[in-house]
Coordinates of C-alpha atoms in Angstrom, one line a residue:
M264 CA 30.3 29.3 94.1
R265 CA 31.3 32.8 95.2
N266 CA 31.7 31.6 98.8
A267 CA 33.9 28.7 97.7
F268 CA 36.2 31.2 95.7
L269 CA 36.5 33.5 98.8
K270 CA 37.5 30.5 100.9
Q271 CA 40.3 29.7 98.4
L272 CA 41.4 33.4 98.0
P273 CA 44.0 33.5 100.9
I274 CA 45.6 30.3 99.6
L275 CA 45.7 31.7 96.0
L276 CA 47.3 34.9 97.2
L277 CA 49.9 33.1 99.3
G278 CA 50.8 31.0 96.3
A279 CA 51.1 34.1 94.1
T280 CA 53.3 35.8 96.7
A281 CA 55.6 32.8 96.9
L282 CA 55.8 32.6 93.1
F283 CA 56.7 36.3 92.8
S284 CA 59.3 35.9 95.5
S285 CA 60.8 32.9 93.8
C286 CA 60.9 34.7 90.4
N287 CA 62.4 37.8 91.9
N288 CA 65.2 35.8 93.7
S289 CA 65.9 33.9 90.5
A290 CA 66.2 37.1 88.5
G291 CA 68.7 38.5 91.0
K292 CA 70.9 35.5 90.5
T293 CA 70.9 35.6 86.7
G294 CA 71.6 39.3 86.5
S295 CA 68.4 40.4 84.8
S296 CA 67.9 44.1 84.5
D297 CA 64.1 44.2 85.1
S298 CA 62.6 46.6 87.7
A299 CA 62.4 43.9 90.4
T300 CA 66.0 42.9 90.0
S301 CA 67.2 46.5 90.0
K302 CA 66.3 46.6 93.7
E303 CA 68.8 43.8 94.3
T304 CA 71.7 44.8 92.0
V305 CA 73.7 47.9 91.0
K306 CA 74.8 48.2 87.4
I307 CA 78.3 49.2 86.3
G308 CA 79.4 49.7 82.7
V309 CA 82.4 48.0 81.1
L310 CA 83.6 50.0 78.0
H311 CA 86.6 48.2 76.5
S312 CA 87.4 47.2 72.9
L313 CA 86.8 43.5 72.5
S314 CA 87.5 43.6 68.7
G315 CA 89.7 45.7 66.4
T316 CA 93.3 46.9 66.8
M317 CA 93.1 47.6 70.5
A318 CA 91.6 44.2 71.5
I319 CA 95.1 42.9 72.0
S320 CA 95.3 45.1 75.1
E321 CA 91.7 45.8 76.2
V322 CA 90.1 42.4 76.4
S323 CA 92.1 41.6 79.5
L324 CA 90.9 44.8 81.2
R325 CA 87.3 43.5 80.8
D326 CA 88.4 40.2 82.4
A327 CA 90.1 42.1 85.3
V328 CA 86.9 44.1 85.9
Q329 CA 84.8 41.0 85.9
M330 CA 87.1 39.2 88.3
A331 CA 86.9 42.1 90.8
V332 CA 83.1 42.1 90.4
D333 CA 82.9 38.3 91.1
E334 CA 85.1 38.7 94.2
I335 CA 83.1 41.6 95.6
N336 CA 79.8 39.8 94.9
A337 CA 81.0 36.7 96.6
K338 CA 81.6 38.8 99.7
G339 CA 78.1 40.2 99.7
G340 CA 78.3 43.0 97.1
V341 CA 78.3 46.7 97.8
L342 CA 75.8 48.2 100.2
G343 CA 73.9 44.9 100.2
K344 CA 73.6 44.8 96.4
Q345 CA 75.2 42.5 93.9
I346 CA 77.2 44.3 91.1
E347 CA 75.8 43.6 87.6
P348 CA 78.3 44.5 84.9
V349 CA 76.9 45.7 81.6
I350 CA 79.6 44.9 78.9
V351 CA 79.7 46.6 75.5
D352 CA 82.2 46.5 72.7
P353 CA 83.2 49.8 71.1
A354 CA 85.3 47.8 68.7
S355 CA 88.4 50.2 68.6
D356 CA 86.1 52.8 67.0
W357 CA 86.4 56.1 68.7
D358 CA 83.0 57.4 67.6
L359 CA 81.4 54.2 68.8
F360 CA 83.0 54.7 72.2
A361 CA 80.9 57.8 72.6
E362 CA 77.7 56.0 71.5
K363 CA 78.3 53.1 73.8
A364 CA 79.1 55.5 76.7
K365 CA 75.7 57.2 76.1
E366 CA 74.0 53.8 76.0
L367 CA 75.5 52.8 79.3
L368 CA 74.7 56.1 81.1
I369 CA 71.3 56.9 79.6
D370 CA 69.7 53.6 78.6
K371 CA 71.3 51.2 81.1
K372 CA 71.6 53.8 83.9
V373 CA 74.9 52.4 85.2
S374 CA 76.3 53.9 88.4
A375 CA 79.9 54.0 87.1
V376 CA 81.8 53.0 84.0
F377 CA 85.2 51.2 83.8
G378 CA 86.8 51.6 80.5
C379 CA 88.8 53.1 77.6
W380 CA 92.5 52.6 76.8
T381 CA 93.6 55.2 74.2
S382 CA 93.4 58.9 75.0
V383 CA 91.4 59.4 71.8
S384 CA 88.7 57.0 73.1
R385 CA 88.7 58.8 76.5
K386 CA 88.5 62.2 74.8
S387 CA 85.6 60.9 72.7
V388 CA 83.5 59.9 75.7
L389 CA 84.4 62.8 77.9
P390 CA 81.6 65.1 76.8
V391 CA 79.1 62.3 77.3
F392 CA 80.2 61.7 80.9
E393 CA 80.4 65.5 81.7
Q394 CA 76.9 66.2 80.2
N395 CA 75.2 63.2 81.9
N396 CA 76.9 63.3 85.3
G397 CA 78.7 60.0 84.7
L398 CA 81.8 58.7 86.4
L399 CA 84.5 56.9 84.3
F400 CA 87.4 54.9 85.9
Y401 CA 90.2 55.2 83.4
P402 CA 93.0 52.6 84.1
V403 CA 95.7 53.4 81.6
Q404 CA 98.7 55.7 81.7
Y405 CA 98.1 59.0 79.7
E406 CA 99.6 62.3 78.7
G407 CA 98.1 64.5 81.4
E408 CA 96.9 68.0 80.6
E409 CA 93.4 67.0 81.7
C410 CA 91.5 66.8 85.0
S411 CA 87.9 66.1 84.5
N412 CA 85.4 66.0 87.3
S413 CA 83.8 63.0 85.6
V414 CA 87.0 60.8 85.4
I415 CA 88.9 58.9 88.0
Y416 CA 92.4 58.4 86.5
T417 CA 94.0 55.3 88.0
G418 CA 96.7 55.2 85.3
A419 CA 99.9 57.1 85.4
T420 CA 100.5 60.8 84.7
P421 CA 103.7 61.8 82.8
N422 CA 105.7 62.4 86.0
Q423 CA 104.7 58.8 87.1
Q424 CA 106.0 57.2 83.9
L425 CA 107.5 59.3 81.1
I426 CA 109.9 61.5 83.0
P427 CA 111.3 58.8 85.3
A428 CA 112.0 56.6 82.2
A429 CA 113.9 59.3 80.4
E430 CA 115.7 60.3 83.5
Y431 CA 116.8 56.6 84.0
L432 CA 118.1 56.3 80.5
M433 CA 120.2 59.4 80.9
S434 CA 121.7 58.2 84.1
E435 CA 124.9 56.3 84.4
K436 CA 123.0 53.3 85.6
G437 CA 120.6 53.5 82.7
G438 CA 123.3 53.7 80.1
G439 CA 124.0 57.5 79.8
Y440 CA 122.0 57.8 76.5
K441 CA 122.3 61.1 74.6
K442 CA 120.2 60.5 71.5
F443 CA 116.5 59.8 71.6
Y444 CA 114.2 58.6 68.8
L445 CA 110.5 59.3 69.9
L446 CA 108.3 56.9 67.9
G447 CA 104.6 56.6 68.5
T448 CA 101.2 55.9 67.1
D449 CA 99.6 59.1 65.7
Y450 CA 97.0 60.2 68.2
V451 CA 96.7 62.3 71.4
F452 CA 98.8 60.4 73.9
P453 CA 102.0 59.9 71.9
R454 CA 102.0 63.5 70.5
T455 CA 101.4 65.1 73.9
A456 CA 103.7 62.6 75.7
N457 CA 106.5 63.5 73.3
K458 CA 105.9 67.2 73.7
I459 CA 106.5 66.7 77.4
L460 CA 109.5 64.4 76.8
K461 CA 111.1 66.8 74.4
A462 CA 110.7 69.6 76.9
Y463 CA 112.4 67.5 79.5
L464 CA 115.2 66.3 77.3
L465 CA 116.0 69.9 76.1
S466 CA 115.9 71.1 79.7
K467 CA 118.6 68.5 80.5
G468 CA 120.9 69.8 77.7
I469 CA 120.1 67.2 75.0
P470 CA 120.6 69.1 71.6
K471 CA 117.6 69.3 69.3
E472 CA 119.4 67.4 66.5
N473 CA 119.7 64.4 69.0
I474 CA 115.9 64.2 69.2
I475 CA 113.8 62.7 66.4
E476 CA 110.0 62.4 66.5
E477 CA 107.9 60.2 64.2
Y478 CA 104.4 58.7 64.1
T479 CA 102.6 55.9 62.4
P480 CA 98.8 55.3 62.1
F481 CA 96.9 52.7 64.2
H482 CA 97.4 49.2 63.0
H483 CA 100.5 50.1 61.1
Q484 CA 102.4 47.0 59.9
D485 CA 105.4 48.0 57.8
Y486 CA 108.3 49.4 59.9
Q487 CA 111.1 48.6 57.4
T488 CA 111.8 52.2 56.4
I489 CA 111.5 53.6 59.9
I490 CA 113.8 51.0 61.4
S491 CA 116.3 51.8 58.7
K492 CA 116.3 55.4 59.8
V493 CA 116.6 54.3 63.5
K494 CA 119.6 52.2 62.5
R495 CA 121.4 55.1 60.9
F496 CA 120.5 57.3 63.9
A497 CA 122.0 54.8 66.3
A498 CA 125.1 54.0 64.3
D499 CA 127.5 56.1 66.4
G500 CA 126.1 54.7 69.7
K501 CA 124.3 56.2 72.8
A502 CA 120.9 56.2 71.1
C503 CA 117.6 54.8 72.4
I504 CA 114.0 54.7 71.4
L505 CA 111.1 56.1 73.5
S506 CA 108.1 54.2 72.2
T507 CA 104.5 55.2 72.5
I508 CA 103.4 52.7 69.8
N509 CA 100.0 51.3 70.8
G510 CA 98.1 48.1 70.0
D511 CA 99.0 45.4 67.5
S512 CA 101.5 47.5 65.7
N513 CA 104.0 46.6 68.3
V514 CA 104.3 43.1 66.9
P515 CA 105.8 44.1 63.5
F516 CA 107.7 46.9 65.1
Y517 CA 109.8 44.7 67.4
K518 CA 110.1 42.0 64.7
E519 CA 111.5 44.4 62.1
F520 CA 113.8 45.9 64.8
A521 CA 115.4 42.5 65.2
N522 CA 115.3 41.7 61.5
Q523 CA 117.6 44.6 60.8
G524 CA 120.1 43.5 63.4
L525 CA 119.3 46.0 66.1
S526 CA 119.1 44.9 69.7
A527 CA 118.8 46.2 73.3
A528 CA 122.5 46.3 73.4
T529 CA 122.9 48.6 70.4
C530 CA 119.7 50.7 70.8
P531 CA 117.3 49.8 73.7
I532 CA 113.6 50.5 73.4
M533 CA 111.9 52.0 76.4
A534 CA 108.2 51.3 75.9
F535 CA 105.3 53.1 77.5
S536 CA 102.5 50.9 76.1
V537 CA 103.9 47.4 76.0
A538 CA 103.5 45.2 79.0
E539 CA 103.2 41.5 79.9
D540 CA 99.8 41.0 78.2
E541 CA 101.1 42.3 74.8
L542 CA 104.2 40.2 75.1
R543 CA 102.0 37.0 75.2
S544 CA 101.4 37.4 71.5
M545 CA 105.0 38.3 70.6
D546 CA 108.2 36.3 70.1
T547 CA 110.2 37.2 73.2
E548 CA 113.4 35.9 71.7
F549 CA 114.0 39.2 70.0
L550 CA 112.7 41.4 72.9
V551 CA 115.1 40.4 75.7
G552 CA 116.8 43.4 77.3
H553 CA 114.4 46.0 76.0
L554 CA 112.7 48.1 78.7
A555 CA 109.3 49.4 79.8
A556 CA 108.2 51.9 82.4
W557 CA 105.1 51.3 84.4
N558 CA 103.8 51.4 87.9
Y559 CA 103.3 47.6 88.3
F560 CA 104.8 44.4 87.0
Q561 CA 103.6 40.9 87.5
S562 CA 107.1 40.1 88.9
N563 CA 106.4 42.2 92.0
D564 CA 107.1 39.8 94.9
L565 CA 104.6 41.2 97.4
P566 CA 102.3 38.5 98.9
E567 CA 99.2 40.4 97.8
N568 CA 100.4 40.4 94.2
K569 CA 101.3 36.8 94.2
K570 CA 97.7 36.1 95.3
F571 CA 96.4 38.4 92.7
V572 CA 98.4 36.7 89.9
A573 CA 97.3 33.3 91.0
D574 CA 93.7 34.3 91.3
F575 CA 93.7 35.9 87.8
K576 CA 95.1 32.8 86.3
A577 CA 92.5 30.6 88.1
F578 CA 89.7 33.0 87.1
C579 CA 90.6 32.9 83.4
A580 CA 90.8 29.1 83.6
K581 CA 87.5 28.7 85.4
K582 CA 85.7 31.0 82.9
G583 CA 87.2 29.2 79.9
L584 CA 88.9 32.4 78.7
P585 CA 91.6 32.1 75.9
G586 CA 95.0 31.4 77.5
G587 CA 93.4 30.0 80.7
D588 CA 95.9 29.6 83.5
K589 CA 98.7 30.7 81.3
R590 CA 97.3 34.3 81.4
V591 CA 99.4 37.1 82.8
T592 CA 98.8 40.3 84.7
D593 CA 100.2 43.7 83.9
D594 CA 99.9 47.4 84.8
P595 CA 96.5 48.3 83.1
I596 CA 95.1 45.0 84.4
C597 CA 96.2 45.9 87.9
W598 CA 94.6 49.3 87.8
A599 CA 91.4 48.2 86.0
Y600 CA 91.0 45.7 88.9
T601 CA 91.9 48.2 91.6
G602 CA 89.5 50.8 90.1
V603 CA 86.5 48.5 90.8
Y604 CA 87.6 48.1 94.4
L605 CA 88.1 51.9 94.8
W606 CA 84.6 52.5 93.6
A607 CA 83.1 49.9 95.8
K608 CA 85.0 51.2 98.9
A609 CA 84.0 54.8 98.1
A610 CA 80.3 53.7 97.7
E611 CA 80.4 52.0 101.1
K612 CA 82.1 55.0 102.7
A613 CA 79.4 57.3 101.1
G614 CA 76.6 55.0 101.9
S615 CA 75.3 55.7 98.4
F616 CA 75.9 55.0 94.7
D617 CA 75.2 58.7 93.9
V618 CA 78.0 59.9 91.6
S619 CA 78.7 63.1 93.6
K620 CA 78.8 61.3 96.9
V621 CA 81.0 58.5 95.6
R622 CA 83.4 61.1 94.0
N623 CA 83.7 63.0 97.3
A624 CA 84.3 59.7 99.2
L625 CA 87.2 58.9 96.8
Y626 CA 89.3 62.0 97.8
G627 CA 92.3 60.7 99.9
L628 CA 91.0 57.2 99.9
D629 CA 93.7 54.5 100.1
Y630 CA 93.5 50.8 99.0
P631 CA 95.8 47.8 99.4
S632 CA 96.2 47.0 95.7
P633 CA 98.2 44.2 94.2
D634 CA 101.0 46.8 93.9
G635 CA 100.8 47.6 97.6
L636 CA 99.0 50.5 99.3
V637 CA 98.0 53.2 96.9
K638 CA 96.2 56.4 97.6
M639 CA 93.8 58.7 95.7
D640 CA 95.0 62.2 95.6
P641 CA 92.9 64.3 98.1
R642 CA 92.0 66.8 95.4
N643 CA 92.7 66.0 91.7
H644 CA 91.1 62.6 90.8
H645 CA 94.5 60.8 90.2
L646 CA 96.2 58.0 92.0
A647 CA 99.5 58.2 94.0
K648 CA 101.6 55.0 93.4
P649 CA 105.1 53.7 92.8
V650 CA 107.0 53.9 89.5
V651 CA 109.0 50.9 88.2
I652 CA 111.2 50.2 85.2
G653 CA 111.6 46.6 84.0
E654 CA 113.8 44.7 81.5
I655 CA 112.2 42.1 79.3
K656 CA 113.2 38.5 80.1
P657 CA 113.0 35.4 77.8
D658 CA 109.8 34.2 79.4
G659 CA 108.0 37.5 78.7
Q660 CA 108.2 38.8 82.2
F661 CA 110.1 41.8 83.5
D662 CA 113.1 42.0 85.8
I663 CA 112.5 45.1 87.9
I664 CA 115.7 47.1 87.6
W665 CA 114.6 50.4 89.1
K666 CA 111.8 51.5 91.5
S667 CA 110.9 54.8 93.0
E668 CA 111.2 55.5 96.7
G669 CA 107.6 55.3 98.0
L670 CA 104.5 56.6 96.2
V671 CA 104.9 59.3 93.5
D672 CA 102.2 62.0 93.7
P673 CA 100.4 62.6 90.4
Q674 CA 100.8 65.8 88.4
P675 CA 97.9 66.1 85.9
W676 CA 99.5 69.3 84.4
S677 CA 103.2 68.9 83.7
P678 CA 105.4 71.7 85.1
L679 CA 107.5 71.4 81.9
T680 CA 104.7 72.3 79.5
S681 CA 102.0 73.9 81.7
P682 CA 103.9 75.5 84.6
D683 CA 101.0 77.9 85.3
K684 CA 98.3 75.2 85.8
D685 CA 97.2 72.8 88.5
C686 CA 94.1 70.9 89.3
D687 CA 92.1 70.9 92.5
W688 CA 88.4 69.8 92.6
V689 CA 88.1 70.5 96.3
N690 CA 89.2 74.1 96.6
H691 CA 89.4 75.4 93.0
N692 CA 86.6 73.7 91.0
G693 CA 89.1 71.9 88.8
T694 CA 92.0 73.2 86.7
Y695 CA 93.1 76.7 87.8
A696 CA 95.9 79.2 87.1
K697 CA 98.6 79.2 89.7
K698 CA 99.6 82.6 91.0

């Protein structure tokens, strides 16, 4: 009996080996996170609100990240490994953002995280990333005055969005406006952005009495009183709004603006947080002529952007996502997508997924984004890119009416409010005092 078993042992072992190999290959294809599969995949975290007040903006960023992952995986992955996205929903809850970030870094052991929209969510997760040597790719424009070693800022700094917009409105081409109503959601980005904008406007000779500043909470819905004040402010002409309203509050804001008889001709709105994706859920009849300042618009006619737009529509249709092939691209979508490719390119350059090695490989790295060639700053974790101003058209797209000459280098610390500070992670270990 024993001899018979020994004769069969090689066959049994061969069958077991084949079975294990088959299971292992199957697990790799389904994205399982067991120990066998971890040898074939590399995990990344996706930290965007899929519910709550910010879902109107953030859901599409998850979709953009997933599209980039699918494209990279179809080409063989990164360093021979398939990317496995671990998607969580912080539900527009700033405390939950920190909890989910900790879950991704500590429990799921992701190599990088792509996420956040609002600055309050970014500020909430920042200690988690800094304490656990994580790397966050942040895709949305922000207020500056920050330069963390744990964040790669692919969104705009104030000099890449806020200042060019205000400068344009003051110019003859932009209308020569002399009165500015600064209206925003009550949190970090709008308040700091408006501090910088006020400093700029005052430096250009705009009187204090011609600058009004007001804030509303997240998910604010009743703009009747505020628009009445705007109407009085704009009654004598040459007045405009600089809007840092975020999330779904934009829908009642623009609607009330039109209800009270205001328009782009009487008082244009220059938005810093409204793009094509938000316009999908708004009645564009009342929005025509209003403005937005970003670094990318879907209407960019570069061949690489036309492909990106077509691919995103096809991706959404194939995945059965709401909107399907009617979906649009916009600035944060572009940079969320580009962020994944920057990380992948840096990992390949470093030959490693190690955070420190990937971070070092990012310095000075360029990438042919849908917006054209962009470049990581060689020292401060921010992205050099063009600035564009667009005018809303009836179809919810933007007519590009102004564009910077070439790439605009990022300034994390505004010379208007922090002239004594700069950031350099190569030579100065981060933020330092200029001499």
